[in-house]
Amino acid sequence: MSNTAEKYPQRDEGKRFDVIVVGAGFAGMYLLHRLRGMGLTTRLYEAGHSVGGTWYWNRYPGARCDAESLAYSYSFSSELETEWNWSERYATQPEILRYAEHVADKFDLKRDIRFERRVTRAHYDDRSSTWTVETDRGDRATAPFCVMATGCLSVPQEPQIAGLKEFAGNLYWASRWPHQPVSFAGQRVGVIGTGSSAIQAIPVIAEQAGHLTVFQRTPNFSVPACNAPLDPAFVDAFKANYPAHRRNHRLGMGAGFGDLQIEPHPGGPALETAAGKSQTEIRALLEGYWRIGGANFIGAIADTMLNPDTNRIVADFVRDKIRAVVKDPATADALCPTSHPIGTKRICVDSAYYETYNRANVKLVNLRADPIDRVMHNGIRMKDGSFHELDTLVLATGFDAMTGALLRIDVRGSNGASLAQKWAAGPRTYLGIGMVGFPNLFMITGPGSPSVLSNMLVSIEQHVDWTVDCVEYMRKHGHRRIEPVPAAEDQWVDHVNEVANGTLFPQGGSWYLGANIPGKPRVFMPYAAGVGVYREICDRVVANGYEGFSFGA
Ligand code: N01
């Protein structure tokens, strides 16, 4: 990786661009490419040393994508998708980062990116219709448009655990992992958290550590990844049909992952509902999906996220699987989720997670039965007085999702209105793209869009294309200012809630709801109607002359 700080030492002092973009993850990178293609001058600020966003930061052992590689990749360049070869069904974090670097090199992106610059302020000036953006390195630049490509899961949650700062051993955050290799050999390691990150890291750490203690507050449902090297013949056949697959991802009813309409799922066609089917039929179907692996398991019966009875059947199936794998019955019981319907917290996808608890060097501590009292310099003391001595502690405690990255920036819109105030009771947006009071400010995969309930690459490309097309339209028609009208934003917020309330999602107590952050308003943030429906709405808005937005000179 290049030392970008040396390569780009100069600060922006009062420079003017056509567009300023915040964040060089997959969203920011594609934005830069598209904006350049329109001949617009663009400045992109990024806090990391290089591109990749979430894949730049999340380097913990075992980190890999839980969406399949052939679907979780850019579709905008057929040359790119043809020349790039993924090695496994689910790509590892290093491979995804290599892909991001390859894209940056291929499209010569880095020359317009200023790395190691965290944006601290973005203020709109009504008189000049411009955004002024500042960074922690003293940059100051202006542009008529500002696009927030800040990611949905980019601000780590600092858990409120007494004594954490006193720990004198090695302390690692899953989401801020060191760039140097970390060895656990012979060490007593503790992991706090059992979400997607921990569930990927735990089996890998267990193989190296002398002893591993997992501190679990809420068990999660996890399905096997069944990861494997990709068969070149399958890849060739898939790539030969890439445009059709991509179309299916974009327009499908669900999350933009699968190819069920083109290639029937090898586990069998999904059922609409479990009603009227025998136990044997349902079990056989679920077994088929389980053996194929991956998050598509949750789609085996279409109404799993709508109907509590179906959901219970699917959840029981997974709990039976856990009990069948984990030999110690008390550990198996503690690993079985009972406090939320399956899928209402993001389903995890693992490689030998439950099997790990059969190892002699791994112990599960159920924090519901035995809470932490405090962290000491050499371990963790429990409320019952017992003590776990640790050399290393890993925190996989999640993120201030969807709103955290935007609220960290002092964003001020028209007449100095603050974003923090606007979102005090939860995020309010129109389409997850724009906000009343914040003219010419666009969000990529913002709250109110499918975002985290979808294949992020599908949603990112859609939002980038929508945003760039909108800027082009405005320039062509001489509009200097765009902003949603209040009624459109109100109706969209109501609609997002209505859709969520028609599902089981709000019962999950998840980060989708902000429930993992003490004091955060409980609002279901993503749009749950699927990427196909959402795209139709966004396209209709454009076809109707940007319905719900107002333009100004
Ligand atoms: O975070 P999480 P994550 N004391 O919020 C626990 C994406 N992702 O980083 O549930 C003790 O899911 C917390 O417990 P509880 C994916 O979308 C994708 O694992 O609050 N425990 C929970 O167990 C995912 O959903 C990939 O009771 C505490 C855990 O920490 C999202 O990122 C890979 C605690 C946090 O789990 C977030 O996953 C990895 C405390 N004080 C992640 N505070 C891909 O493969 C929190 N916890 C693409």
Coordinates of C-alpha atoms and ligand atoms in Angstrom, one line a residue:
M1 CA 0.0 0.0 0.0
S2 CA 1.4 3.4 -0.9
N3 CA 2.2 5.9 1.8
T4 CA -0.4 8.4 0.8
A5 CA 0.4 10.9 3.5
E6 CA 3.8 11.5 1.8
K7 CA 2.3 11.2 -1.6
Y8 CA -0.4 13.8 -1.0
P9 CA 1.0 16.2 1.6
Q10 CA -0.6 19.4 0.5
R11 CA -3.8 20.7 2.3
D12 CA -6.8 22.0 0.4
E13 CA -7.1 25.7 1.4
G14 CA -10.2 27.2 0.0
K15 CA -10.2 25.1 -3.1
R16 CA -13.4 24.9 -5.1
F17 CA -14.7 21.7 -6.7
D18 CA -17.9 20.7 -8.5
V19 CA -18.5 17.9 -5.9
I20 CA -17.1 16.9 -2.6
V21 CA -17.4 13.2 -1.6
V22 CA -16.8 11.9 1.9
G23 CA -15.5 8.3 2.2
A24 CA -13.5 6.1 -0.1
G25 CA -15.3 2.8 0.4
F26 CA -17.0 1.1 -2.5
A27 CA -19.6 3.9 -2.7
G28 CA -17.1 6.8 -2.8
M29 CA -14.8 5.0 -5.3
Y30 CA -17.6 4.5 -7.8
L31 CA -18.9 8.0 -7.3
L32 CA -15.5 9.4 -8.1
H33 CA -15.4 7.4 -11.2
R34 CA -18.8 8.4 -12.4
L35 CA -18.4 12.1 -11.6
R36 CA -15.1 12.2 -13.4
G37 CA -16.8 10.6 -16.4
M38 CA -19.1 13.7 -16.5
G39 CA -16.1 16.0 -16.4
L40 CA -16.8 17.2 -12.9
T41 CA -14.0 18.2 -10.6
T42 CA -14.2 16.1 -7.4
R43 CA -12.4 16.0 -4.1
L44 CA -12.8 12.9 -2.0
Y45 CA -11.7 12.8 1.7
E46 CA -11.0 9.6 3.5
A47 CA -9.9 8.9 7.0
G48 CA -8.0 5.7 6.2
H49 CA -4.6 5.4 4.5
S50 CA -6.2 3.8 1.5
V51 CA -9.4 2.8 -0.2
G52 CA -11.8 0.0 0.8
G53 CA -13.9 1.5 3.6
T54 CA -15.3 -1.3 5.8
W55 CA -12.8 -3.7 4.2
Y56 CA -9.9 -1.4 5.0
W57 CA -10.8 -1.3 8.7
N58 CA -12.3 -4.7 9.5
R59 CA -9.2 -6.9 9.3
Y60 CA -9.9 -9.2 12.2
P61 CA -9.0 -12.9 11.8
G62 CA -11.5 -14.8 9.7
A63 CA -13.1 -11.6 8.2
R64 CA -14.8 -12.4 5.0
C65 CA -17.9 -11.3 3.1
D66 CA -21.2 -13.0 3.9
A67 CA -22.5 -12.3 0.4
E68 CA -21.2 -14.4 -2.4
S69 CA -18.2 -12.9 -4.3
L70 CA -19.7 -13.1 -7.7
A71 CA -22.6 -11.0 -6.5
Y72 CA -20.7 -8.8 -4.1
S73 CA -18.7 -6.9 -6.7
Y74 CA -19.1 -3.9 -9.0
S75 CA -21.2 -4.4 -12.1
F76 CA -20.5 -1.0 -13.8
S77 CA -17.6 -2.3 -15.9
S78 CA -17.8 -5.5 -17.9
E79 CA -14.1 -5.4 -18.4
L80 CA -13.6 -5.3 -14.6
E81 CA -16.0 -8.1 -13.9
T82 CA -14.5 -10.2 -16.6
E83 CA -10.8 -9.7 -15.7
W84 CA -11.2 -10.1 -11.9
N85 CA -11.3 -13.6 -10.6
W86 CA -12.6 -14.4 -7.1
S87 CA -10.9 -17.4 -5.6
E88 CA -13.6 -18.5 -3.1
R89 CA -17.4 -18.5 -2.8
Y90 CA -17.1 -16.0 0.0
A91 CA -14.1 -13.7 -0.4
T92 CA -11.8 -13.0 2.5
Q93 CA -11.2 -9.5 3.7
P94 CA -7.6 -9.4 2.2
E95 CA -9.0 -10.5 -1.2
I96 CA -11.7 -7.8 -1.2
L97 CA -9.1 -5.2 -0.2
R98 CA -7.0 -6.3 -3.2
Y99 CA -10.0 -5.9 -5.4
A100 CA -10.6 -2.4 -4.0
E101 CA -7.0 -1.5 -4.7
H102 CA -7.2 -3.0 -8.2
V103 CA -10.3 -0.9 -9.0
A104 CA -8.5 2.3 -7.6
D105 CA -5.5 1.6 -9.8
K106 CA -7.5 0.6 -12.9
F107 CA -9.6 3.8 -12.8
D108 CA -6.7 5.9 -11.5
L109 CA -8.9 7.1 -8.5
K110 CA -6.3 8.0 -5.9
R111 CA -5.1 11.2 -7.5
D112 CA -8.4 12.9 -6.4
I113 CA -8.5 11.3 -2.9
R114 CA -7.0 12.9 0.1
F115 CA -6.3 10.1 2.6
E116 CA -5.9 10.3 6.4
R117 CA -8.4 13.2 6.4
R118 CA -11.4 12.8 8.6
V119 CA -14.2 15.2 7.6
T120 CA -15.2 17.2 10.7
R121 CA -17.6 19.8 9.3
A122 CA -19.9 20.3 6.4
H123 CA -21.8 23.6 6.3
Y124 CA -24.1 24.9 3.6
D125 CA -24.2 28.6 2.7
D126 CA -27.6 29.7 1.3
R127 CA -26.3 32.8 -0.4
S128 CA -23.7 31.1 -2.5
S129 CA -25.5 27.7 -2.6
T130 CA -22.3 25.9 -1.7
W131 CA -21.1 23.4 0.9
T132 CA -17.9 24.1 2.8
V133 CA -16.2 20.9 4.0
E134 CA -13.4 20.8 6.6
T135 CA -11.1 18.0 7.8
D136 CA -9.1 17.2 10.9
R137 CA -5.9 18.0 8.9
G138 CA -7.0 21.6 8.2
D139 CA -8.4 21.1 4.7
R140 CA -11.1 23.5 3.7
A141 CA -12.9 23.2 0.3
T142 CA -16.1 24.2 -1.2
A143 CA -18.5 22.7 -3.8
P144 CA -22.1 23.1 -4.8
F145 CA -22.7 19.4 -4.1
C146 CA -21.6 17.2 -1.2
V147 CA -22.1 13.5 -1.1
M148 CA -21.9 11.4 2.0
A149 CA -20.5 8.0 1.2
T150 CA -19.7 7.4 4.9
G151 CA -20.8 3.8 5.2
C152 CA -23.5 2.1 7.3
L153 CA -21.2 0.3 9.8
S154 CA -18.2 2.5 10.1
V155 CA -18.3 3.9 13.7
P156 CA -17.4 1.3 16.3
Q157 CA -19.5 1.1 19.4
E158 CA -17.5 1.5 22.6
P159 CA -19.1 -0.9 25.1
Q160 CA -19.9 0.5 28.5
I161 CA -18.0 -2.1 30.6
A162 CA -16.4 -0.9 33.8
G163 CA -12.7 -1.0 34.0
L164 CA -12.1 -1.5 30.2
K165 CA -9.4 1.1 30.1
E166 CA -7.5 -0.6 33.0
F167 CA -6.8 -3.7 31.0
A168 CA -3.0 -4.0 30.7
G169 CA -2.9 -6.9 28.2
N170 CA -3.4 -6.7 24.4
L171 CA -6.7 -5.0 23.6
Y172 CA -8.0 -5.3 20.0
W173 CA -11.1 -4.0 18.3
A174 CA -12.5 -6.2 15.5
S175 CA -13.4 -3.1 13.5
R176 CA -10.0 -1.4 14.0
W177 CA -7.7 -4.3 13.7
P178 CA -3.9 -3.7 13.5
H179 CA -2.2 -3.8 10.1
Q180 CA 0.6 -6.0 11.5
P181 CA 0.0 -9.7 12.1
V182 CA -1.4 -10.6 15.5
S183 CA -0.4 -13.9 17.2
F184 CA -2.6 -15.5 19.8
A185 CA -0.2 -18.5 20.2
G186 CA -0.4 -19.9 23.7
Q187 CA -2.3 -16.9 25.0
R188 CA -5.4 -16.7 27.2
V189 CA -7.8 -14.8 24.9
G190 CA -11.2 -13.3 25.7
V191 CA -13.8 -12.2 23.0
I192 CA -16.7 -10.0 24.0
G193 CA -19.6 -10.2 21.5
T194 CA -21.2 -12.8 19.4
G195 CA -22.4 -10.9 16.3
S196 CA -21.2 -11.5 12.7
S197 CA -17.7 -10.3 13.4
A198 CA -17.1 -12.4 16.5
I199 CA -18.7 -15.5 14.9
Q200 CA -16.2 -15.3 12.0
A201 CA -13.2 -14.5 14.3
I202 CA -13.9 -17.1 17.1
P203 CA -13.1 -20.3 15.1
V204 CA -9.8 -18.8 13.8
I205 CA -8.7 -17.4 17.2
A206 CA -9.6 -20.8 18.9
E207 CA -7.2 -22.6 16.6
Q208 CA -4.3 -20.5 17.7
A209 CA -5.0 -19.5 21.3
G210 CA -3.9 -21.5 24.4
H211 CA -7.4 -20.8 25.7
L212 CA -10.3 -18.8 24.5
T213 CA -13.2 -17.5 26.6
V214 CA -16.2 -16.2 24.7
F215 CA -18.3 -13.7 26.6
Q216 CA -21.8 -13.9 25.1
R217 CA -24.7 -11.5 26.0
T218 CA -27.2 -12.5 23.3
P219 CA -26.8 -15.6 21.1
N220 CA -27.3 -15.2 17.4
F221 CA -28.6 -17.5 14.7
S222 CA -25.8 -18.5 12.4
V223 CA -26.0 -20.6 9.2
P224 CA -23.0 -22.5 7.7
A225 CA -21.3 -20.6 4.8
C226 CA -20.2 -23.9 3.2
N227 CA -17.4 -21.8 1.7
A228 CA -15.2 -23.5 -0.9
P229 CA -12.9 -22.5 -3.7
L230 CA -14.8 -21.4 -6.8
D231 CA -14.9 -23.9 -9.6
P232 CA -13.5 -22.1 -12.8
A233 CA -16.1 -23.8 -15.0
F234 CA -18.9 -22.5 -12.8
V235 CA -17.3 -19.0 -12.8
D236 CA -17.0 -19.1 -16.6
A237 CA -20.7 -20.1 -17.0
F238 CA -21.8 -17.4 -14.5
K239 CA -19.7 -14.7 -16.2
A240 CA -21.1 -15.7 -19.6
N241 CA -24.5 -14.7 -18.1
Y242 CA -23.3 -11.9 -16.0
P243 CA -25.7 -9.2 -17.3
A244 CA -28.7 -11.4 -16.7
H245 CA -27.5 -12.2 -13.1
R246 CA -26.9 -8.6 -12.4
R247 CA -30.3 -7.6 -13.7
N248 CA -31.8 -10.2 -11.4
H249 CA -29.9 -8.9 -8.4
R250 CA -31.1 -5.4 -9.1
L251 CA -34.7 -6.1 -9.8
G252 CA -35.4 -9.1 -7.6
M253 CA -37.9 -9.1 -4.9
G254 CA -35.4 -9.6 -2.1
A255 CA -32.1 -8.3 -1.0
G256 CA -30.2 -8.4 -4.2
F257 CA -28.0 -11.4 -3.4
G258 CA -29.4 -14.5 -5.1
D259 CA -30.1 -15.8 -8.5
L260 CA -33.1 -17.8 -7.6
Q261 CA -35.1 -16.7 -10.6
I262 CA -32.4 -17.7 -13.0
E263 CA -30.8 -20.7 -11.5
P264 CA -33.2 -22.5 -9.2
H265 CA -31.7 -22.8 -5.7
P266 CA -30.2 -26.3 -5.4
G267 CA -32.0 -26.7 -2.1
G268 CA -35.3 -26.6 -4.1
P269 CA -37.8 -23.8 -4.9
A270 CA -38.7 -21.6 -2.0
L271 CA -42.1 -22.2 -0.4
E272 CA -44.5 -19.2 -0.2
T273 CA -45.5 -20.3 3.3
A274 CA -45.2 -23.4 5.6
A275 CA -49.0 -23.6 6.0
G276 CA -50.4 -26.9 4.6
K277 CA -47.0 -28.6 4.4
S278 CA -46.0 -31.6 6.4
Q279 CA -43.2 -31.4 9.0
T280 CA -41.2 -33.8 6.7
E281 CA -41.6 -31.6 3.7
I282 CA -40.6 -28.5 5.5
R283 CA -37.6 -30.2 7.2
A284 CA -36.4 -31.5 3.9
L285 CA -36.5 -28.1 2.3
L286 CA -34.7 -26.4 5.2
E287 CA -32.1 -29.2 5.2
G288 CA -31.5 -28.6 1.5
Y289 CA -30.9 -24.9 2.1
W290 CA -28.8 -25.6 5.2
R291 CA -26.5 -28.0 3.2
I292 CA -26.0 -25.4 0.4
G293 CA -25.2 -22.8 3.1
G294 CA -25.3 -19.0 3.2
A295 CA -27.8 -16.3 4.1
N296 CA -30.3 -17.5 1.4
F297 CA -31.3 -20.1 4.0
I298 CA -33.7 -17.4 5.4
G299 CA -35.5 -17.3 2.1
A300 CA -36.3 -21.0 2.0
I301 CA -39.9 -20.1 3.2
A302 CA -40.9 -16.7 1.8
D303 CA -42.9 -15.5 4.8
T304 CA -40.3 -16.2 7.4
M305 CA -39.9 -12.5 8.2
L306 CA -43.6 -11.9 8.1
N307 CA -45.3 -14.8 9.9
P308 CA -44.4 -15.7 13.5
D309 CA -45.5 -19.3 13.0
T310 CA -43.2 -19.8 10.0
N311 CA -40.4 -18.0 11.8
R312 CA -40.7 -20.3 14.8
I313 CA -40.4 -23.4 12.5
V314 CA -37.3 -22.1 10.9
A315 CA -35.8 -21.0 14.3
D316 CA -36.5 -24.4 15.8
F317 CA -34.7 -26.0 12.9
V318 CA -31.6 -24.0 13.6
R319 CA -31.8 -24.6 17.4
D320 CA -32.0 -28.3 16.7
K321 CA -28.9 -28.0 14.5
I322 CA -27.0 -26.2 17.3
R323 CA -28.0 -28.9 19.8
A324 CA -26.9 -31.6 17.3
V325 CA -23.4 -30.0 16.9
V326 CA -22.5 -28.8 20.4
K327 CA -21.8 -31.7 22.6
D328 CA -22.1 -30.1 26.0
P329 CA -25.9 -29.6 26.6
A330 CA -25.5 -26.5 28.8
T331 CA -23.3 -24.8 26.2
A332 CA -25.7 -25.8 23.4
D333 CA -28.6 -24.3 25.4
A334 CA -26.8 -21.0 26.0
L335 CA -25.9 -20.8 22.3
C336 CA -29.6 -21.2 21.2
P337 CA -31.2 -17.8 20.6
T338 CA -34.6 -17.5 22.2
S339 CA -35.1 -13.7 22.6
H340 CA -35.6 -12.7 19.0
P341 CA -37.2 -14.1 15.9
I342 CA -34.7 -15.6 13.4
G343 CA -33.6 -13.0 10.9
T344 CA -34.6 -9.9 12.9
K345 CA -31.0 -9.5 13.9
R346 CA -28.8 -9.9 10.9
I347 CA -28.3 -13.6 10.3
C348 CA -24.7 -14.7 10.7
V349 CA -22.8 -16.9 8.2
D350 CA -20.1 -19.0 9.7
S351 CA -17.4 -21.5 9.1
A352 CA -17.4 -24.1 12.0
Y353 CA -18.7 -21.6 14.6
Y354 CA -20.7 -24.0 16.7
E355 CA -18.2 -26.8 16.3
T356 CA -15.6 -24.6 17.9
Y357 CA -17.4 -25.0 21.3
N358 CA -16.5 -28.7 21.2
R359 CA -12.8 -27.8 21.5
A360 CA -11.2 -28.4 24.9
N361 CA -9.6 -24.9 24.9
V362 CA -12.8 -23.0 24.3
K363 CA -15.3 -21.9 27.0
L364 CA -18.6 -20.0 26.6
V365 CA -19.6 -17.6 29.4
N366 CA -23.3 -16.7 29.3
L367 CA -23.4 -13.1 30.5
R368 CA -27.2 -13.3 31.0
A369 CA -26.6 -15.8 33.8
D370 CA -23.2 -14.5 34.9
P371 CA -22.7 -10.8 34.1
I372 CA -19.4 -9.0 34.0
D373 CA -18.6 -6.9 37.1
R374 CA -15.5 -5.2 35.7
V375 CA -12.4 -5.6 33.6
M376 CA -9.2 -5.7 35.7
H377 CA -5.6 -5.2 34.5
N378 CA -5.2 -8.9 34.0
G379 CA -8.7 -10.2 33.1
I380 CA -12.4 -10.0 33.7
R381 CA -14.1 -10.3 37.1
M382 CA -17.7 -11.5 37.1
K383 CA -20.5 -10.4 39.4
D384 CA -20.5 -13.8 41.1
G385 CA -16.8 -13.2 42.1
S386 CA -15.2 -15.6 39.6
F387 CA -12.3 -14.4 37.5
H388 CA -11.1 -15.0 33.9
E389 CA -7.4 -14.3 33.6
L390 CA -6.6 -13.0 30.1
D391 CA -3.5 -12.0 28.1
T392 CA -5.6 -10.6 25.2
L393 CA -9.1 -9.1 24.9
V394 CA -10.9 -8.8 21.6
L395 CA -13.9 -6.5 21.4
A396 CA -16.4 -7.4 18.7
T397 CA -19.2 -5.2 20.1
G398 CA -20.6 -3.7 16.9
F399 CA -21.3 -0.3 15.5
D400 CA -23.3 2.9 15.8
A401 CA -25.0 1.9 12.6
M402 CA -26.4 3.9 9.8
T403 CA -26.5 7.3 11.5
G404 CA -23.3 7.2 13.5
A405 CA -20.9 8.3 10.8
L406 CA -23.0 11.2 9.6
L407 CA -23.7 12.5 13.2
R408 CA -20.0 12.5 13.9
I409 CA -19.7 15.3 11.4
D410 CA -21.0 18.7 12.2
V411 CA -23.4 18.9 9.4
R412 CA -25.3 22.2 9.0
G413 CA -27.8 22.8 6.3
S414 CA -29.9 25.8 5.2
N415 CA -30.0 28.6 7.7
G416 CA -27.5 26.8 9.9
A417 CA -29.9 23.9 10.8
S418 CA -28.0 21.1 12.5
L419 CA -28.3 17.5 11.4
A420 CA -28.0 16.3 15.0
Q421 CA -31.1 18.3 15.9
K422 CA -33.0 17.1 12.8
W423 CA -32.3 13.5 13.7
A424 CA -32.6 13.9 17.5
A425 CA -35.7 11.5 17.5
G426 CA -34.3 9.3 14.7
P427 CA -33.2 9.7 11.1
R428 CA -35.6 11.5 8.7
T429 CA -34.9 11.3 5.0
Y430 CA -36.6 11.2 1.6
L431 CA -35.7 7.8 -0.1
G432 CA -32.6 7.6 2.1
I433 CA -31.0 10.0 -0.4
G434 CA -31.9 13.5 0.6
M435 CA -33.2 15.5 3.5
V436 CA -35.4 18.6 3.9
G437 CA -33.2 21.5 5.1
F438 CA -30.0 20.1 3.6
P439 CA -30.0 21.2 -0.1
N440 CA -27.6 19.5 -2.5
L441 CA -26.5 17.0 0.1
F442 CA -26.8 13.4 -1.0
M443 CA -26.4 10.2 1.1
I444 CA -25.3 6.9 -0.4
T445 CA -27.3 4.1 1.2
G446 CA -28.7 6.4 3.9
P447 CA -31.3 5.5 6.5
G448 CA -34.6 4.9 4.8
S449 CA -33.1 3.0 1.9
P450 CA -32.6 -0.9 1.6
S451 CA -28.9 -0.4 2.4
V452 CA -28.0 -3.0 5.2
L453 CA -30.9 -5.3 4.3
S454 CA -29.4 -5.7 0.8
N455 CA -26.4 -6.6 -1.2
M456 CA -24.5 -3.4 -0.5
L457 CA -22.9 -3.3 -3.9
V458 CA -26.3 -3.4 -5.6
S459 CA -27.6 -0.6 -3.4
I460 CA -24.4 1.5 -3.7
E461 CA -24.4 1.4 -7.5
Q462 CA -28.1 2.3 -7.6
H463 CA -27.6 5.3 -5.3
V464 CA -24.5 6.5 -7.1
D465 CA -26.1 6.3 -10.5
W466 CA -29.2 8.1 -9.2
T467 CA -27.2 10.8 -7.5
V468 CA -24.9 11.4 -10.5
D469 CA -27.8 11.4 -12.9
C470 CA -29.5 14.0 -10.7
V471 CA -26.5 16.3 -10.7
E472 CA -26.3 16.0 -14.5
Y473 CA -30.0 16.8 -14.8
M474 CA -29.6 19.9 -12.6
R475 CA -26.7 21.2 -14.6
K476 CA -28.6 20.6 -17.9
H477 CA -31.7 22.4 -16.6
G478 CA -29.8 25.2 -14.9
H479 CA -31.0 24.2 -11.3
R480 CA -28.5 25.2 -8.6
R481 CA -30.4 23.7 -5.7
I482 CA -32.4 20.6 -4.9
E483 CA -34.1 19.6 -1.7
P484 CA -37.0 17.2 -0.8
V485 CA -40.3 18.9 0.1
P486 CA -41.5 18.3 3.7
A487 CA -44.6 16.3 2.7
A488 CA -42.5 13.9 0.6
E489 CA -40.1 13.3 3.5
D490 CA -42.9 12.9 6.0
Q491 CA -44.7 10.4 3.8
W492 CA -41.5 8.4 3.1
V493 CA -40.6 8.2 6.8
D494 CA -44.2 6.9 7.5
H495 CA -43.9 4.4 4.6
V496 CA -40.6 3.1 5.8
N497 CA -42.1 2.5 9.3
E498 CA -45.3 1.0 7.9
V499 CA -43.3 -1.5 5.8
A500 CA -41.1 -2.4 8.8
N501 CA -44.1 -2.8 11.1
G502 CA -45.6 -5.3 8.6
T503 CA -42.6 -7.5 9.3
L504 CA -41.1 -9.2 12.3
F505 CA -38.0 -6.9 12.1
P506 CA -38.9 -4.5 14.8
Q507 CA -39.1 -7.4 17.3
G508 CA -35.3 -8.0 17.0
G509 CA -33.8 -5.4 19.4
S510 CA -31.1 -5.1 16.7
W511 CA -28.7 -2.4 15.5
Y512 CA -31.2 -2.0 12.6
L513 CA -33.3 -0.2 15.3
G514 CA -30.5 1.5 17.1
A515 CA -31.2 -0.8 20.1
N516 CA -27.4 -1.6 20.6
I517 CA -26.5 2.0 21.5
P518 CA -27.6 3.2 24.9
G519 CA -29.8 6.3 24.4
K520 CA -30.1 6.0 20.6
P521 CA -33.7 6.5 19.4
R522 CA -35.4 3.3 18.5
V523 CA -36.3 3.7 14.9
F524 CA -36.2 1.0 12.3
M525 CA -33.7 2.6 9.9
P526 CA -33.5 0.5 6.6
Y527 CA -36.3 0.2 4.1
A528 CA -37.5 -3.4 4.2
A529 CA -39.5 -3.8 0.9
G530 CA -36.6 -5.1 -1.1
V531 CA -34.2 -3.6 -3.7
G532 CA -36.5 -4.2 -6.7
V533 CA -39.5 -2.3 -5.3
Y534 CA -37.3 0.4 -4.0
R535 CA -35.6 0.9 -7.4
E536 CA -38.9 1.2 -9.1
I537 CA -39.9 3.9 -6.7
C538 CA -36.7 5.8 -7.2
D539 CA -37.0 5.5 -11.0
R540 CA -40.6 6.7 -10.9
V541 CA -39.6 9.7 -8.9
V542 CA -37.2 10.6 -11.7
A543 CA -39.7 9.8 -14.5
N544 CA -42.1 12.2 -12.7
G545 CA -39.6 15.1 -12.9
Y546 CA -38.0 14.4 -9.5
E547 CA -41.3 14.1 -7.7
G548 CA -41.0 15.0 -4.0
F549 CA -38.0 17.3 -4.6
S550 CA -38.0 21.0 -5.3
F551 CA -35.5 22.8 -7.4
G552 CA -34.2 26.3 -7.0
A553 CA -32.1 28.6 -9.0
Ligands
N01_1 O1 -21.7 -6.4 15.6 P1 -23.1 -6.8 16.3 P2 -20.8 -7.1 14.5 N1 -21.3 -6.4 26.8 O2 -23.8 -5.6 16.7 C1 -22.2 -7.6 22.0 C2 -21.9 -6.6 9.4 N2 -20.8 -7.5 9.3 O3 -19.6 -6.3 14.3 O4 -26.6 -8.6 21.1 C3 -21.3 -7.6 26.2 O5 -23.9 -7.7 15.4 C4 -23.6 -7.7 21.4 O6 -24.5 -8.3 22.3 P3 -26.1 -7.9 22.3 C5 -23.2 -7.3 9.5 O7 -24.2 -6.6 8.9 C6 -20.7 -8.1 8.1 O8 -20.6 -8.5 14.9 O9 -26.1 -6.4 22.2 N3 -21.6 -7.8 24.9 C7 -23.4 -8.6 20.2 O10 -23.2 -9.9 20.5 C8 -23.3 -7.4 11.0 O11 -24.7 -7.6 11.5 C9 -19.8 -9.1 7.9 O12 -26.6 -8.4 23.6 C10 -21.8 -6.7 24.2 C11 -22.0 -8.1 19.7 O13 -21.4 -7.4 20.8 C12 -22.8 -6.0 11.4 O14 -21.7 -5.9 10.6 C13 -18.9 -9.5 8.9 C14 -21.7 -5.4 24.8 C15 -22.1 -7.1 18.6 O15 -22.7 -7.7 17.5 C16 -22.4 -5.9 12.9 O16 -21.7 -7.1 13.3 C17 -19.0 -8.8 10.1 C18 -21.5 -5.3 26.1 N4 -21.4 -4.1 26.7 C19 -20.0 -7.9 10.3 N5 -22.0 -4.5 23.8 C20 -19.8 -9.6 6.5 O17 -19.4 -10.8 6.4 C21 -22.2 -5.2 22.6 N6 -22.1 -6.5 22.9 C22 -20.1 -8.8 5.3

